[in-house]
Amino acid sequence: MSADDILHVINTARSFKEISTRPIKKVPTLRGKTIVNFFFEPSTRTRLSFEIAAKRMSADTFNISASTSSATKGETLIDTARNLQAMHPDIIILRHSSSGAPLLLTKNVEASIINAGDGTNEHPSQGLLDIMTILEKKGSLEGLKIAIVGDIAHSRVAGSDIIGFNKLGARVFLSGPATFMPSGVEQLGVTVCRDVRDAVEDADVVMALRIQKERQNDPLIPSLREYARFYGINNSRLALAKDDVIVMHPGPINRGVEMNPDVADGSRSVILDQVTNGVAVRMALLYLVNGGDKADEEQGGKG
Ligand code: NCD
């Protein structure tokens, strides 16, 4: 996506955000459309957020998870997807432990595919909601110092955030143990800091990421206690950042590990704003993927 594409999704999301505050939270925009939430990995926020977004736009939604699908009986992802396609869904939202799984599906089914997180690769809708939240609080990303601290190598959130933040002109600083830092990550135009204080100092945004234990075969850090001591975001570290710093986390938080509870629940935290914006961004994505702009031009309005 270009910077313009990103801003277009976010502007669309802004226009949808108000729907979630109405007494009757429903518009007819996606009436008659079939949306399948196909989640091969655990999820609370992303899955519910996509489902709420779809329902608020009057789509029919269906959920399948790995444990209740025929994946447990040995069916391949492509076979399952082709069978889903035979039931004519309009959009399939896929979360999968393999990087590239959503791209594979786009080549094998007609329905539009939305990536809800693929392995260690990307989590585009999270990247977009993070950008929307920063724009809401800061007005622009141009020139901002954004610190991302934690398990960069295994985090698909970092994958999407680094690309998006860079495209909108932010300066991205990464910090975490060497075993959590992808080799050559500097080529993405980021600065890697051995000492977390260098990343957090004068930052406008501090984001902490969860240690993705489920994506690590062997332990990559000596202990969680040591990790928290060197990299955990606590109030004394946060004091190094700008006075108006905002604190972000994609969730789920491991309190006391990557972030202390008083920071997560403190006045600088925008963690729940991220969740609220997630619904609006996903409404925008569903609308645009379904040809929203085109339909608008033809019908003259969002309805
Ligand atoms: C993230 C994910 O699944 O990649 N969660 C989310 O979607 N909000 C981050 C994580 O699991 O740590």
mmCIF file of C-alpha atoms and ligand atoms in Angstrom, residues 41-47 95 116-119 122-123 126 129 154-157 209-212 214-215 249-253 258 282, ligand 1:
data_model
loop_
_atom_site.group_PDB
_atom_site.id
_atom_site.type_symbol
_atom_site.label_atom_id
_atom_site.label_comp_id
_atom_site.label_asym_id
_atom_site.label_seq_id
_atom_site.Cartn_x
_atom_site.Cartn_y
_atom_site.Cartn_z
ATOM 1 C CA GLU A 41 -4.680 -19.413 15.629
ATOM 2 C CA PRO A 42 -6.103 -18.107 18.911
ATOM 3 C CA SER A 43 -7.487 -14.571 18.794
ATOM 4 C CA THR A 44 -9.692 -12.389 20.979
ATOM 5 C CA ARG A 45 -9.459 -8.840 19.619
ATOM 6 C CA THR A 46 -8.880 -9.364 15.903
ATOM 7 C CA ARG A 47 -11.527 -11.992 15.424
ATOM 8 C CA ARG A 95 -5.405 -15.891 10.434
ATOM 9 C CA ALA A 116 -5.724 -11.185 9.898
ATOM 10 C CA GLY A 117 -2.133 -12.116 10.799
ATOM 11 C CA ASP A 118 0.101 -14.647 9.020
ATOM 12 C CA GLY A 119 2.885 -16.316 11.013
ATOM 13 C CA GLU A 122 2.393 -9.263 8.708
ATOM 14 C CA HIS A 123 -0.772 -8.127 10.448
ATOM 15 C CA GLN A 126 -3.320 -4.027 13.123
ATOM 16 C CA LEU A 129 -5.377 0.683 13.366
ATOM 17 C CA HIS A 154 8.565 -13.032 15.615
ATOM 18 C CA SER A 155 6.017 -10.218 15.653
ATOM 19 C CA ARG A 156 3.849 -9.747 12.584
ATOM 20 C CA VAL A 157 2.590 -6.528 14.181
ATOM 21 C CA LEU A 209 5.273 -6.213 21.959
ATOM 22 C CA ARG A 210 4.534 -9.579 23.534
ATOM 23 C CA ILE A 211 7.156 -12.325 23.422
ATOM 24 C CA GLN A 212 5.812 -14.731 20.772
ATOM 25 C CA GLU A 214 4.418 -19.930 20.298
ATOM 26 C CA ARG A 215 6.747 -19.088 17.389
ATOM 27 C CA HIS A 249 0.426 -2.415 22.740
ATOM 28 C CA PRO A 250 -1.446 -4.654 20.280
ATOM 29 C CA GLY A 251 -2.525 -7.027 23.063
ATOM 30 C CA PRO A 252 -2.612 -9.504 24.621
ATOM 31 C CA ILE A 253 -0.399 -7.952 27.317
ATOM 32 C CA GLU A 258 6.893 -6.352 28.430
ATOM 33 C CA ARG A 282 -11.991 -3.278 9.765
HETATM 34 C C1 NCD B 1 -1.145 -9.806 17.902
HETATM 35 C C2 NCD B 1 -1.044 -10.978 16.957
HETATM 36 O O1 NCD B 1 -1.838 -11.912 16.992
HETATM 37 O O2 NCD B 1 -0.121 -10.931 16.155
HETATM 38 N N1 NCD B 1 -2.377 -9.673 18.531
HETATM 39 C C3 NCD B 1 -3.406 -9.002 17.913
HETATM 40 O O3 NCD B 1 -3.862 -9.392 16.858
HETATM 41 N N2 NCD B 1 -3.859 -7.896 18.493
HETATM 42 C C4 NCD B 1 -0.016 -9.693 18.836
HETATM 43 C C5 NCD B 1 0.280 -10.842 19.768
HETATM 44 O O4 NCD B 1 -0.345 -11.895 19.730
HETATM 45 O O5 NCD B 1 1.181 -10.656 20.570
#
